[in-house]
Coordinates of C-alpha atoms in Angstrom, one line a residue:
M86 CA 1.3 -73.7 -44.0
P87 CA 3.6 -71.0 -45.2
T88 CA 6.1 -69.1 -43.2
I89 CA 5.0 -65.6 -41.8
E90 CA 8.0 -64.5 -44.3
Q91 CA 6.6 -65.9 -47.2
V92 CA 3.0 -64.7 -46.5
L93 CA 4.6 -61.2 -46.3
E94 CA 6.5 -61.4 -49.4
R95 CA 3.4 -62.8 -51.6
E96 CA 1.2 -60.3 -50.1
T97 CA 3.3 -57.0 -50.0
E98 CA 2.8 -56.2 -53.5
D99 CA -1.0 -56.1 -53.4
W100 CA -1.0 -54.3 -50.1
M101 CA 1.2 -51.6 -51.2
R102 CA -1.2 -50.6 -54.0
I103 CA -3.9 -49.6 -51.4
P104 CA -4.0 -45.7 -50.9
G105 CA -2.2 -44.7 -47.7
V106 CA 0.1 -47.8 -47.4
V107 CA 3.6 -46.9 -47.2
G108 CA 5.1 -50.1 -46.2
T109 CA 5.1 -53.6 -44.6
G110 CA 7.0 -55.3 -41.9
L111 CA 7.2 -58.4 -39.3
G112 CA 6.8 -57.5 -35.7
L113 CA 5.5 -58.7 -32.6
C114 CA 1.9 -58.2 -31.5
D115 CA 1.1 -59.5 -28.0
D116 CA 4.5 -61.4 -28.0
R117 CA 3.3 -63.2 -31.2
P118 CA 4.9 -62.9 -34.6
C119 CA 2.6 -60.4 -36.8
I120 CA 2.5 -58.7 -40.1
K121 CA 2.5 -54.9 -39.7
I122 CA 1.1 -52.5 -42.3
F123 CA 2.2 -49.0 -42.0
A124 CA -0.1 -46.1 -43.0
A125 CA 0.4 -42.7 -43.7
G126 CA -2.8 -41.4 -42.4
A127 CA -5.6 -42.7 -40.3
P128 CA -5.7 -46.5 -40.5
G129 CA -9.7 -46.7 -40.9
P130 CA -9.8 -46.9 -44.7
I131 CA -6.9 -49.1 -44.8
D132 CA -8.2 -51.6 -42.0
A133 CA -11.3 -52.1 -44.1
A134 CA -9.0 -53.4 -47.3
I135 CA -6.7 -55.5 -45.1
P136 CA -7.7 -58.8 -43.2
D137 CA -7.3 -59.3 -39.7
E138 CA -5.5 -62.4 -40.4
V139 CA -3.7 -64.2 -43.2
D140 CA -2.7 -68.0 -43.3
G141 CA -3.3 -67.9 -39.6
Y142 CA -0.7 -64.8 -38.8
P143 CA -2.4 -61.7 -37.3
V144 CA -2.2 -58.5 -39.4
V145 CA -1.9 -55.1 -37.8
V146 CA -2.5 -51.6 -39.4
E147 CA -0.1 -49.1 -37.9
S148 CA -0.4 -45.4 -38.6
T149 CA 3.1 -44.0 -39.0
G150 CA 3.0 -41.2 -41.5
R151 CA 5.1 -40.9 -44.7
F152 CA 8.6 -42.5 -44.4
T153 CA 11.4 -40.1 -45.6
P154 CA 15.1 -41.3 -46.2
R155 CA 17.6 -39.6 -43.7
D156 CA 20.8 -37.8 -44.9
T157 CA 23.8 -39.9 -43.9
L158 CA 26.8 -38.5 -42.2

C-alpha cells in the first residue's frame, strides 16, 4: 500500500486540472491522516470529480477561496 504522501504526489497533478481546485495538502480528519483538496469556490462541483477515498485514505474538499502570495517584510 502506498503512503499518503505517495498518493498525494501521484494524484495532485490530475486534481489541479479540475476547475476550481487551487491546492492540495495533507491534514487530519477526525484524528486520522487525510488528503485535503482546496477549492476556490463552492466545493459541490469539485466533490463530484474527486473520490471520497484513494488507496484507503480519506479525501476531503475544503472551500478556501483563492490563494494569494503575502508581501514579506
